[in-house]
Coordinates of C-alpha atoms and ligand atoms in Angstrom, one line a residue:
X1 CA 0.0 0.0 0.0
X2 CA 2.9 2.3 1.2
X3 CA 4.2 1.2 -2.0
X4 CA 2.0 1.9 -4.0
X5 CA 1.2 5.4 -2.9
X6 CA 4.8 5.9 -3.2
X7 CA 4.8 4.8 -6.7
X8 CA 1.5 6.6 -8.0
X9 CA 2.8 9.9 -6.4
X10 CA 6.2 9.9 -8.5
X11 CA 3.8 8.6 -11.6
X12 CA 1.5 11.7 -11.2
X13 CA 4.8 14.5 -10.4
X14 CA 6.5 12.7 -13.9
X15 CA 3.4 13.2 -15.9
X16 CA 2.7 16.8 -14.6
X17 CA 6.4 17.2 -15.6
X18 CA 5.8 16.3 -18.8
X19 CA 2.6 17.4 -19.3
X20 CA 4.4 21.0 -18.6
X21 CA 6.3 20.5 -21.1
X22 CA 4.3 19.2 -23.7
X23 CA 1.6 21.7 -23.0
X24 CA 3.2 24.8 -21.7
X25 CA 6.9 25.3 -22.8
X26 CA 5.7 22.8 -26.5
X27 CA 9.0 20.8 -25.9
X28 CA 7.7 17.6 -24.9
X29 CA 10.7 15.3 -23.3
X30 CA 9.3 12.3 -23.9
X31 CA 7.9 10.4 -27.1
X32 CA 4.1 9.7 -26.9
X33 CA 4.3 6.0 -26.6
X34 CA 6.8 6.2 -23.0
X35 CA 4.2 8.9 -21.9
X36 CA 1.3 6.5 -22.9
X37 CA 3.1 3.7 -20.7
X38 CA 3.1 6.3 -17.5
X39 CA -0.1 7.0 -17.7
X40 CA -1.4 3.9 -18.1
X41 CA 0.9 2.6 -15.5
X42 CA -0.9 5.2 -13.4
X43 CA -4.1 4.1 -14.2
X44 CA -3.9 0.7 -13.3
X45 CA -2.1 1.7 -10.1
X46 CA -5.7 4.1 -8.8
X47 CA -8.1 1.3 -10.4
X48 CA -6.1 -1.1 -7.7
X49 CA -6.1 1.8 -5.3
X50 CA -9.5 3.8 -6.0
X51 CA -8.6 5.3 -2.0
X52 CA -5.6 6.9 -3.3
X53 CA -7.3 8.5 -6.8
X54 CA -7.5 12.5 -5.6
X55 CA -9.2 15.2 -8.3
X56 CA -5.3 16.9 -9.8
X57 CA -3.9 13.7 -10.4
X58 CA -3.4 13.6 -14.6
X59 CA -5.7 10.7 -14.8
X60 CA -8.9 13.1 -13.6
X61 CA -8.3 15.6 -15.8
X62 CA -8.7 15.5 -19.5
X63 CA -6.3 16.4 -21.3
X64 CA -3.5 16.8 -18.3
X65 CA -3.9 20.3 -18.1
X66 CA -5.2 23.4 -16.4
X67 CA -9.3 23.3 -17.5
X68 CA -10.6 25.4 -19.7
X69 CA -13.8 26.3 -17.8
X70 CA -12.2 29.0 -15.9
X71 CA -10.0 31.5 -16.7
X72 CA -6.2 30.6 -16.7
X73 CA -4.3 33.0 -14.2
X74 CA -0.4 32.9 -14.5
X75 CA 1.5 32.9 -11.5
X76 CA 4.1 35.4 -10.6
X77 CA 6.3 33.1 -8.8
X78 CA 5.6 29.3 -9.8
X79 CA 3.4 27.7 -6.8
X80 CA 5.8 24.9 -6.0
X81 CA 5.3 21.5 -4.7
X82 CA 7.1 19.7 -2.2
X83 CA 9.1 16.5 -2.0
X84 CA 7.8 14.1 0.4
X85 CA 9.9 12.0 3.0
X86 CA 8.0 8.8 4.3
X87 CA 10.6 8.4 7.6
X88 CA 13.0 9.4 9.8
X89 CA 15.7 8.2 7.1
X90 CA 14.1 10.7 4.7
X91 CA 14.5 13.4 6.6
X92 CA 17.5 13.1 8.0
X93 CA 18.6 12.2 4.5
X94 CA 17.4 15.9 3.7
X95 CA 18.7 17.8 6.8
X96 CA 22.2 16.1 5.4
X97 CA 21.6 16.9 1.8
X98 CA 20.7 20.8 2.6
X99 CA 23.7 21.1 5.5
X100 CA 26.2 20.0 2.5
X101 CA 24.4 22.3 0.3
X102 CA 24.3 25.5 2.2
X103 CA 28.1 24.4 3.5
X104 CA 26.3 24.7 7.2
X105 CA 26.1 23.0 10.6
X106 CA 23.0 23.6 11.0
X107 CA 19.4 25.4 10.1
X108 CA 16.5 26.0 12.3
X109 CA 12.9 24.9 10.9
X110 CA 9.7 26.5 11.0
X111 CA 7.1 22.7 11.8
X112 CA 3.7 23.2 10.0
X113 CA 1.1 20.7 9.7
X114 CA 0.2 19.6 6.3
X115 CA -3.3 20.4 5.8
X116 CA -5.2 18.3 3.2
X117 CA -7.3 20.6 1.0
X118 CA -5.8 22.4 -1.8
X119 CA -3.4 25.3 -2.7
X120 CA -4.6 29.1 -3.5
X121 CA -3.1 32.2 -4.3
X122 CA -4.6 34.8 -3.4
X123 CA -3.6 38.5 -4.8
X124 CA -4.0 42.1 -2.7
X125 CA -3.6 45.7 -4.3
X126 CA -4.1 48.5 -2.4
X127 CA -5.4 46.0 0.7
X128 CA -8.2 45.1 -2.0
X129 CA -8.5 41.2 -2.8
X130 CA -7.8 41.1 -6.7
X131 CA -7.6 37.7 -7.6
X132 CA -7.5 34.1 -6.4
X133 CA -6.7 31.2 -7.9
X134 CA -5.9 27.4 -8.0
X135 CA -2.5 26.2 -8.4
X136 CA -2.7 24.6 -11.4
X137 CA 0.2 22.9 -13.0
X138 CA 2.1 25.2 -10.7
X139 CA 3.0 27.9 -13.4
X140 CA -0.6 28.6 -14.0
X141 CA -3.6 28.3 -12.2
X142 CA -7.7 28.7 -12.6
X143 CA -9.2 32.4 -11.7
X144 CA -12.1 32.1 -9.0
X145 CA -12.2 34.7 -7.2
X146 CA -15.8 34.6 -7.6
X147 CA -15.8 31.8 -5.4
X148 CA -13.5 32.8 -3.1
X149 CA -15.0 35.4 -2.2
X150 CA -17.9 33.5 -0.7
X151 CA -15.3 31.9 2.1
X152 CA -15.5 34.1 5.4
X153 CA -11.5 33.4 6.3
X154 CA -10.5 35.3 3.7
X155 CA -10.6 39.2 4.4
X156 CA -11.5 41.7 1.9
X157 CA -9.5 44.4 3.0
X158 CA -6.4 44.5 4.5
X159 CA -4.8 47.5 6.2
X160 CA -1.3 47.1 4.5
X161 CA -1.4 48.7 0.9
X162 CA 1.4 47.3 -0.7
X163 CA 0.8 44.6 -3.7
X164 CA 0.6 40.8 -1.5
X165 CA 0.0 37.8 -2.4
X166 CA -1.1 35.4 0.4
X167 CA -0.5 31.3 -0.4
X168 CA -2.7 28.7 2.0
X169 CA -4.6 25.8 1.8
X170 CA -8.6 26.0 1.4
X171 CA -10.0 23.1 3.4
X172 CA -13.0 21.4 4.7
X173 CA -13.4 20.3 8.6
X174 CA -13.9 16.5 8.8
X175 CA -17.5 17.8 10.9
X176 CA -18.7 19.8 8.0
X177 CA -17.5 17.0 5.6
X178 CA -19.5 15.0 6.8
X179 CA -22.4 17.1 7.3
X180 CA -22.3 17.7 3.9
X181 CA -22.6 14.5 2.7
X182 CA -25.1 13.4 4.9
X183 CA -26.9 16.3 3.5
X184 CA -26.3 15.2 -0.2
X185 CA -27.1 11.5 0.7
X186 CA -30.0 12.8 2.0
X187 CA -30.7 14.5 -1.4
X188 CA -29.4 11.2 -3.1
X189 CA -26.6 13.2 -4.6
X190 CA -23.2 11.9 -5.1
X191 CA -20.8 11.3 -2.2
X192 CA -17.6 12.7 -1.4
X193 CA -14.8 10.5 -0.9
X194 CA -12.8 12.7 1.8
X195 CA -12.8 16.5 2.9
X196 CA -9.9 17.0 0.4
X197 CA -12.3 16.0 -2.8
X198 CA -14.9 17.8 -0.9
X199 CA -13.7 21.1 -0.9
X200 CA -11.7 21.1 -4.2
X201 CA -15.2 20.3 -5.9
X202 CA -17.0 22.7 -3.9
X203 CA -14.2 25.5 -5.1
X204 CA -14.3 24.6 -8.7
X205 CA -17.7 25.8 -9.1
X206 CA -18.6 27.5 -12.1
X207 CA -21.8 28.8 -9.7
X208 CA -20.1 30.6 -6.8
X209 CA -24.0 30.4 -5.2
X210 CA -23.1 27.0 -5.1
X211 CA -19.6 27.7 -3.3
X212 CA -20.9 29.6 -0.7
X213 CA -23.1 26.9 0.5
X214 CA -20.6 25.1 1.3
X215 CA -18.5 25.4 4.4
X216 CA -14.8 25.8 3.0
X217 CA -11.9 27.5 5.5
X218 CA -9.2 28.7 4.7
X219 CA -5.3 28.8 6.5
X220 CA -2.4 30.8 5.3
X221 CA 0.9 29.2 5.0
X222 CA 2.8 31.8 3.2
X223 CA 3.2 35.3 1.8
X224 CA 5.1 37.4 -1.2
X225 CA 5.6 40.7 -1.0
X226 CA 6.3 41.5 2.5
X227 CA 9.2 43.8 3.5
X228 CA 11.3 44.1 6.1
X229 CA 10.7 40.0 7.2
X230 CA 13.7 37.6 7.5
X231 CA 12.3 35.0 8.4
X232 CA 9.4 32.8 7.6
X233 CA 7.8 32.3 10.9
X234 CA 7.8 36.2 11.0
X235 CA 5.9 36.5 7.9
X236 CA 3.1 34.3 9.2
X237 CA 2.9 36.0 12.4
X238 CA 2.2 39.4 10.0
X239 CA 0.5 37.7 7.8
X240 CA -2.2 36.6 10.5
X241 CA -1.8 40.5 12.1
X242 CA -3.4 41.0 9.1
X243 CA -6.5 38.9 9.5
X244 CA -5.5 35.6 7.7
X245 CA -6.4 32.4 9.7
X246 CA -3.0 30.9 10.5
X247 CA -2.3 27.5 12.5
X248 CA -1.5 29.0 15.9
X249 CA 0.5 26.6 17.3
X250 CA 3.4 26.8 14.5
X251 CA 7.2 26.1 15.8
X252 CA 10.6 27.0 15.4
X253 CA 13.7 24.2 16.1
X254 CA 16.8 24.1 16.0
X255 CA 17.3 20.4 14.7
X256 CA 16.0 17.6 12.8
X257 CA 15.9 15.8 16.4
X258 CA 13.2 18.3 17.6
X259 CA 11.8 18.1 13.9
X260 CA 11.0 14.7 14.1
X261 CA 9.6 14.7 17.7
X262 CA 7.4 17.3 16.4
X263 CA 6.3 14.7 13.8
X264 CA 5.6 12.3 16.0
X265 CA 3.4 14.0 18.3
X266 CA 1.5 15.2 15.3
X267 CA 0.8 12.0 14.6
X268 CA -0.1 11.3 17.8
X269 CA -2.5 14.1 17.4
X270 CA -3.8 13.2 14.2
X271 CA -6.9 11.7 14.9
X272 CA -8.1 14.7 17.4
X273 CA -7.6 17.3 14.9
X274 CA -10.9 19.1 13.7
X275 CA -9.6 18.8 10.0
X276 CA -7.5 16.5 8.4
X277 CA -3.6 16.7 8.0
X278 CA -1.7 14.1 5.4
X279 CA 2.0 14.8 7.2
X280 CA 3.6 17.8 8.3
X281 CA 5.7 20.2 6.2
X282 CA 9.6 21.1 7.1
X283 CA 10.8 24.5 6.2
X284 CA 13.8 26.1 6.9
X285 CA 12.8 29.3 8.9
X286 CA 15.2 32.0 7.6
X287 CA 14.6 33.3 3.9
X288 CA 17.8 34.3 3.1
X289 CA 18.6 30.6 3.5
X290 CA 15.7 29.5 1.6
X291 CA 16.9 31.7 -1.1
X292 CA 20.4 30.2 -1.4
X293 CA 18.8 26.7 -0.6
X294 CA 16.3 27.3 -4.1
X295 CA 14.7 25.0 -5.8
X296 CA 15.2 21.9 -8.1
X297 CA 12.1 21.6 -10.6
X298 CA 9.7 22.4 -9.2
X299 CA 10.1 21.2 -5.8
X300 CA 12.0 23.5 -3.3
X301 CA 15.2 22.4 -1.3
X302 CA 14.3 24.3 2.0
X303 CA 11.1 22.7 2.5
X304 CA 10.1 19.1 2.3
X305 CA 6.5 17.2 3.8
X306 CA 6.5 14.7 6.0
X307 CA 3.7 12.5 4.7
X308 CA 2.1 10.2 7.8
X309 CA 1.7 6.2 6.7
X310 CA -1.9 5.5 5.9
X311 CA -3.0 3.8 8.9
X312 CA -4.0 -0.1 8.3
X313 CA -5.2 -3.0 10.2
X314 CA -6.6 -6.4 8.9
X315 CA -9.7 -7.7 10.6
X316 CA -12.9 -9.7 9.7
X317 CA -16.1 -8.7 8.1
X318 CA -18.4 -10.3 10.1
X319 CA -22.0 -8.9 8.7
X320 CA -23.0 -6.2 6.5
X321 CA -26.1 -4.1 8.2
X322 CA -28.6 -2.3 6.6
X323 CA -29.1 1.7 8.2
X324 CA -32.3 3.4 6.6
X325 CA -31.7 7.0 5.9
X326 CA -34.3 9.9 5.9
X327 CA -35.7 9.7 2.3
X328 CA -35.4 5.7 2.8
X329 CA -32.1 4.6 1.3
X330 CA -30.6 1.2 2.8
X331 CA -26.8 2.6 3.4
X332 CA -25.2 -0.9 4.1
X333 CA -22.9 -0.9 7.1
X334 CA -19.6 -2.8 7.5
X335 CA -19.8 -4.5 10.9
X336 CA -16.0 -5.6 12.0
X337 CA -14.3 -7.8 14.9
X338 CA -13.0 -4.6 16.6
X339 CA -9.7 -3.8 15.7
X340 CA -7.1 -1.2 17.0
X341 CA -6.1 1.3 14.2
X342 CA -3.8 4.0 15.0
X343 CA -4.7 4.4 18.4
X344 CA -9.0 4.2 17.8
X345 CA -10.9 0.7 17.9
X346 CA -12.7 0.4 14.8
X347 CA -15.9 -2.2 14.3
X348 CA -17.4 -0.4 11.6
X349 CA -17.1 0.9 8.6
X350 CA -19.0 2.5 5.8
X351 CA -19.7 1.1 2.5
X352 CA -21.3 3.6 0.5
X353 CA -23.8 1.2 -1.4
X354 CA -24.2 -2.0 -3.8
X355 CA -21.9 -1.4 -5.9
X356 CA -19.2 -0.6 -4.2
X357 CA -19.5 -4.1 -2.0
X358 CA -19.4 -5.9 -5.6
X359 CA -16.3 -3.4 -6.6
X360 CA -14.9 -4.8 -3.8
X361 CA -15.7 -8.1 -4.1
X362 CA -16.6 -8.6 -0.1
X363 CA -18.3 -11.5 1.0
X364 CA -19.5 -11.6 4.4
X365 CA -16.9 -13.6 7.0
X366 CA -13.7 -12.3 4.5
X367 CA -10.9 -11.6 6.2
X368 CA -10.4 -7.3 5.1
X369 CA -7.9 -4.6 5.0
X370 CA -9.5 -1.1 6.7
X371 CA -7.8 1.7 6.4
X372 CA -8.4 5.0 8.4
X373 CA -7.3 7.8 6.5
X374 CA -6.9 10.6 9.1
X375 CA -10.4 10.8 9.4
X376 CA -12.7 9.4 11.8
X377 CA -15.0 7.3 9.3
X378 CA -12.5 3.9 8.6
X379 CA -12.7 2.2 4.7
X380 CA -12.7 -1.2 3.6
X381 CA -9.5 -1.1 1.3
X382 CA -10.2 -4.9 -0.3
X383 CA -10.7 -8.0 0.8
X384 CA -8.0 -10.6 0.7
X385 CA -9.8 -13.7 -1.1
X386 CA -6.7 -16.1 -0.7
X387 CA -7.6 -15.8 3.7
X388 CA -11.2 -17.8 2.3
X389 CA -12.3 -20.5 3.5
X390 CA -15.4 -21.7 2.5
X391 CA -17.7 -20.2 4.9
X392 CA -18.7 -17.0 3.9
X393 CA -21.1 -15.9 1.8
X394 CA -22.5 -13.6 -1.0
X395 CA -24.2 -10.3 0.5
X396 CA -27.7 -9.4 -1.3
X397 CA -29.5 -6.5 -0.6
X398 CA -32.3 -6.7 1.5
X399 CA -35.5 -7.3 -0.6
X400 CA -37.5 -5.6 2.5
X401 CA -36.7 -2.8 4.7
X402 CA -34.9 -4.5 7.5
X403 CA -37.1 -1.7 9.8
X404 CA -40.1 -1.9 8.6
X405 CA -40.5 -4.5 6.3
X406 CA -42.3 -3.3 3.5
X407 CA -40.6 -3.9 -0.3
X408 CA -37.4 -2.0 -1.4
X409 CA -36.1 -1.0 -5.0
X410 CA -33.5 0.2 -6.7
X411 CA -34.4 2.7 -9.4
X412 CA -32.5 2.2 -12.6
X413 CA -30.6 5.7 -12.4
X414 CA -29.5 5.1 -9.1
X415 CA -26.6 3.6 -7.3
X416 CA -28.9 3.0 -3.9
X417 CA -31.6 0.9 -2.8
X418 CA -34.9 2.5 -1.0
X419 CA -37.7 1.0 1.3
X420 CA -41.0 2.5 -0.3
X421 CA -42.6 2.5 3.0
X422 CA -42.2 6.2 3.2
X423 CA -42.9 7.8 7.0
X424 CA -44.8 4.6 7.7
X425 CA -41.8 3.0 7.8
X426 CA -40.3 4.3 11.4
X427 CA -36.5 4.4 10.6
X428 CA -37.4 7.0 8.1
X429 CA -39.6 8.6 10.3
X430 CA -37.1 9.1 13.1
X431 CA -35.0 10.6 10.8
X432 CA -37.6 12.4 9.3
X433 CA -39.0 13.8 12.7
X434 CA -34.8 14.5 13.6
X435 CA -34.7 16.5 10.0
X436 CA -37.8 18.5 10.3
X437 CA -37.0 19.3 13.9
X438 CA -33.2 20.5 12.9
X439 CA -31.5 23.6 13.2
X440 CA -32.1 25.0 9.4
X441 CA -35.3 23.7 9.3
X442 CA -38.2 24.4 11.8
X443 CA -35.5 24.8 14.6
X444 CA -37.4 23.2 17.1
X445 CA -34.9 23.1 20.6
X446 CA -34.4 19.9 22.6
X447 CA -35.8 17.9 19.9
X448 CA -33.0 16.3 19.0
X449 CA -31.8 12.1 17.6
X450 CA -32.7 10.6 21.1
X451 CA -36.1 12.1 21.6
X452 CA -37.0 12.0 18.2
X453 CA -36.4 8.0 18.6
X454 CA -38.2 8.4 21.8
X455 CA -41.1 10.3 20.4
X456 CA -41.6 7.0 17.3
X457 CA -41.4 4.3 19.4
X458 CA -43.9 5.6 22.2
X459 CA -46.4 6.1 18.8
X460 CA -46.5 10.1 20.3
X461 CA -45.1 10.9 16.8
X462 CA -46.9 8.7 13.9
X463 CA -46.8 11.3 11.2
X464 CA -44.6 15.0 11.7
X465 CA -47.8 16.7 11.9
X466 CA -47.8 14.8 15.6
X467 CA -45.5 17.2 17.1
X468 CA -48.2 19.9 17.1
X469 CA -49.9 17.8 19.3
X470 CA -48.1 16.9 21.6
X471 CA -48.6 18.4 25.2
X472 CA -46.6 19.0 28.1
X473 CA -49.1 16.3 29.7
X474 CA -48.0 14.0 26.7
X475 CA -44.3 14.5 27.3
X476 CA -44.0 14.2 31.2
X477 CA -44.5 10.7 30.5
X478 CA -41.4 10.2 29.0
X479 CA -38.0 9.2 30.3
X480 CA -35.9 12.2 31.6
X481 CA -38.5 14.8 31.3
X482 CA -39.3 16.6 34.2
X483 CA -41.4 19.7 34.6
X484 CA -39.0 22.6 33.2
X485 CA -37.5 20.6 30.7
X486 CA -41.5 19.8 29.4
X487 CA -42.5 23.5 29.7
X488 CA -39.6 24.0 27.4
X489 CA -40.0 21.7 24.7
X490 CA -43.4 22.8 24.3
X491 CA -42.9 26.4 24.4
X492 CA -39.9 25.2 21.3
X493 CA -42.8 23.2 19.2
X494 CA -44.6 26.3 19.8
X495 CA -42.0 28.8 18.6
X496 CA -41.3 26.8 15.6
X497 CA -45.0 27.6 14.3
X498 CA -43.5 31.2 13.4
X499 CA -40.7 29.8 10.7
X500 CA -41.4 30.8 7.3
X501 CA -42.7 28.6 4.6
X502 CA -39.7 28.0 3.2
X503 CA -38.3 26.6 6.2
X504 CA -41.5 24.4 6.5
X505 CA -41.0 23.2 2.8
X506 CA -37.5 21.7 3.4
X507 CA -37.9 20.3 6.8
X508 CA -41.1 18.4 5.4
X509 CA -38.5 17.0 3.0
X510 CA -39.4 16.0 0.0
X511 CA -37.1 14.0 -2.0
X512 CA -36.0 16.0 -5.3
X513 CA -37.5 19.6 -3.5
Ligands
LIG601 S1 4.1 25.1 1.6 C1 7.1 25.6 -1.5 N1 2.8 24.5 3.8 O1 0.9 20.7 0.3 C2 6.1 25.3 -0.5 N2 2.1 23.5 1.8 O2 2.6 19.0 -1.4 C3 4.8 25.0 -1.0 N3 0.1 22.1 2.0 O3 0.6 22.4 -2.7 C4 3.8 24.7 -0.1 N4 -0.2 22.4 4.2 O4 -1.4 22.5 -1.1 C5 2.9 24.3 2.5 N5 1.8 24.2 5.8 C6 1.8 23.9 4.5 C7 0.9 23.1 3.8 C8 1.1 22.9 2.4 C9 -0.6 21.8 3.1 C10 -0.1 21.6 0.7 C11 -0.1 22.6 -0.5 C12 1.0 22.2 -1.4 C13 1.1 20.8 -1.1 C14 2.5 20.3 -1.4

């Protein structure tokens, strides 16, 4: 798996290399048959390893190159990548190259964590945001200002007038992430795979009305254009005196010792961390070094990323369980033997629908590979056939609704099955009943999963018009009310009468509205 990952990112920085130079400078390096081999070598490598497939590797884009949908935005200093070390060896093998280099005992290092989302460059005249835009192949990007302008992290206006250009990563917090795709199950939309694919689709929106629905962050990581700064770790502290978000908790060391420690307890960390981080990036801390240091390609010498191993356990699959979501889809569930991975025990895991079971090729009672990729919802990466024994067998989707037994479907343009029971059915009317009670719907207070649950099975709630009648009478009977907390859910039913119709239109929640 390491391995692999290894291998597809050196496929995907060759093929941007040449791709550069095919498209770009029009002196391709290599002939088209060598190029067709690394692409296809590529190709192979992210059908084996769809987990690893991200939206800028070559292979998602047509063509290689920067898309044509937006407007192309040269940069004015190339938005480099970094070169990755996988160990301890790596980076000492770094610390060593770069001491040689700069013909020094020693640098001090500015520690970052790694954020996964993706790059932006975003341009200031006269303390007025110009432009923004993706980074591209590196040498040119895509313009959407448009769209970032919708993201509240980013200011508007700074009080510094001379021309900046701030560099960061926009990103997606793994609680909005998966908010949002709950959401767009909900609305039998497609899924995201990660908060990385989430927020570079939710930026490349040719509707920025679409953009600003979405709840993308931003962090700076570095600056052009600043005077009077020597070091790196200075220009972030201006940079976030000027009202850019910047991780707070950025440090200075004087050794790749401390450097690694530092790595370390970021991994540690990891799995605590609001958003997701991939590694954590190096860079030497005083520009004058960096300058000297420079670049080869397109990678730079004074920094380099420490990228975290993807953290794997094996374990069994020992059923596959059927969860009925609000507008009725059966979202299979992986149940596991628990299993320790990095730290967390894991005994489930999602598995987004059919197809991706048969993708996979799981049969229930197969010994699996999971993988937990920084964030807190493990994957199934495959299933390892050879561990079979005999005993396990073919998973079917249900032909009833495990909850409330009435027939399920699959309609022929979609990937998920659905119980036609409808708010009879009293999974979906749970969830229902949690929906229409929810924050942008009819905002009804205290009524939240466990009383909504509470509220079904009782039969107090048989149909979401039910919740008008209840009465604090009606709701002193149940478990952990008391009188206060009664008065107050009723006087919250009672407020919720005064939410507009449009907020009574989506918390009804009609599929397709
Ligand atoms: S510095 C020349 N700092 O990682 C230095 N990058 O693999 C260029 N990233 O394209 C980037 N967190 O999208 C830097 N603290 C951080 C970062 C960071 C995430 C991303 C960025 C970049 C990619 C390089």
């Amino acid at each position: 798996m390491q391995d692999a990952q290894q291998r597809i990112e050196a496929l995907r920085h060759e093929i941007e290399g040449h791709n550069y130079r095919y498209y770009v400078l029009a002196e391709p390096s290599v002939a088209d048959p060598e190029f067709d081999l690394l692409f296809r070598e590529l190709q192979a490598l992210e059908a084996a390893h769809p987990e690893l497939i991200t939206p800028e590797s070559p292979t998602q884009r047509p063509g290689g190159q920067v898309e044509t949908t937006f407007n192309p935005v040269k940069h004015t200093v190339p938005m480099l990548s970094l070169a990755n070390a996988f160990d301890r060896e790596g980076l000492d093998a770094w610390d060593a190259r770069i001491k040689k280099l700069g013909e020094r005992s020693a640098f001090r290092f500015c520690v970052e964590p790694k954020i996964d989302g993706l790059a932006i460059a975003l341009r200031f005249e006269q303390g007025r945001f110009v432009q923004g835009a993706t980074r591209g192949d590196g040498m040119t990007g895509e313009d959407v200002t448009p769209n970032l302008k919708t993201i509240r992290d980013i200011p508007h206006e700074l009080a510094a007038k001379t021309p900046l250009e701030v560099r960061g990563e926009v990103y997606m917090t793994i609680a909005d992430f998966q908010a949002l795709n709950e959401r767009r199950g909900a609305a039998d939309e497609s899924l995201f795979a990660n908060p990385r694919n989430a927020a570079a689709g939710s930026l490349r929106q040719l509707d920025p009305k679409i953009t600003k629905g979405r709840p993308l962050c931003f962090w700076a990581y570095g600056v052009l254009g600043l005077e009077g700064v020597t070091r790196h770790s200075e220009a972030l502290a201006k940079v976030r005196e000027l009202g850019f978000p910047v991780w707070d908790e950025i440090q200075v060391v004087d050794s790749i010792e401390e450097v690694w420690a530092l790595c370390e307890a970021y991994q540690q960390r990891r799995a605590s961390l609001p958003f997701e981080i991939d590694g954590v990036v190096i860079k030497v801390d005083d520009l004058r070094d960096q300058e000297e240091l420079g670049a080869v390609g397109r990678e730079p010498r004074w920094a380099i990323a420490y990228k975290f191993p993807a953290i794997q356990a094996t374990t069994k699959l020992l059923d596959i369980k059927i969860n009925v979501g609000r507008t009725g889809t059966l979202n299979p569930l992986a149940i596991l033997e628990p299993v320790e991975v990095g730290g967390v025990t894991v005994s489930r895991a999602t598995l987004h629908n059919e197809d991706e079971i048969a993708r996979k090729g799981l049969m229930i009672g197969d010994t699996v590979i999971i993988q937990r990729a920084g964030d807190v919802i493990p994957q199934i990466v495959k299933s390892i056939p050879e561990k079979r024994t005999g005993t396990e067998t073919e998973f079917k989707m249900p032909a009833h609704c495990p909850e409330c037994g009435s027939v399920t479907k699959r309609p022929d343009d979609n990937v998920a099955w659905f119980c036609t029971g409808g708010l009879a059915c009293k999974a979906q009317l749970v969830r229902g009943l949690e929906h229409f009670a929810g924050r942008r719907m009819m905002d009804i207070e205290h009524l939240g999963t466990k009383l909504a649950a509470e509220l079904v099975e009782t039969g107090l709630v048989q149909d979401l018009a039910d919740v008008y009648a209840l009465t604090k009478d009606k709701v002193l009977g149940l478990e952990r009310f008391a009188e206060k907390s009664a008065d107050n859910l009723i006087a919250a039913i009672a407020a919720s009468k005064a939410r507009p119709l449009s907020k009574l239109v989506f918390a009804l929640g009609f599929r397709d509205v």
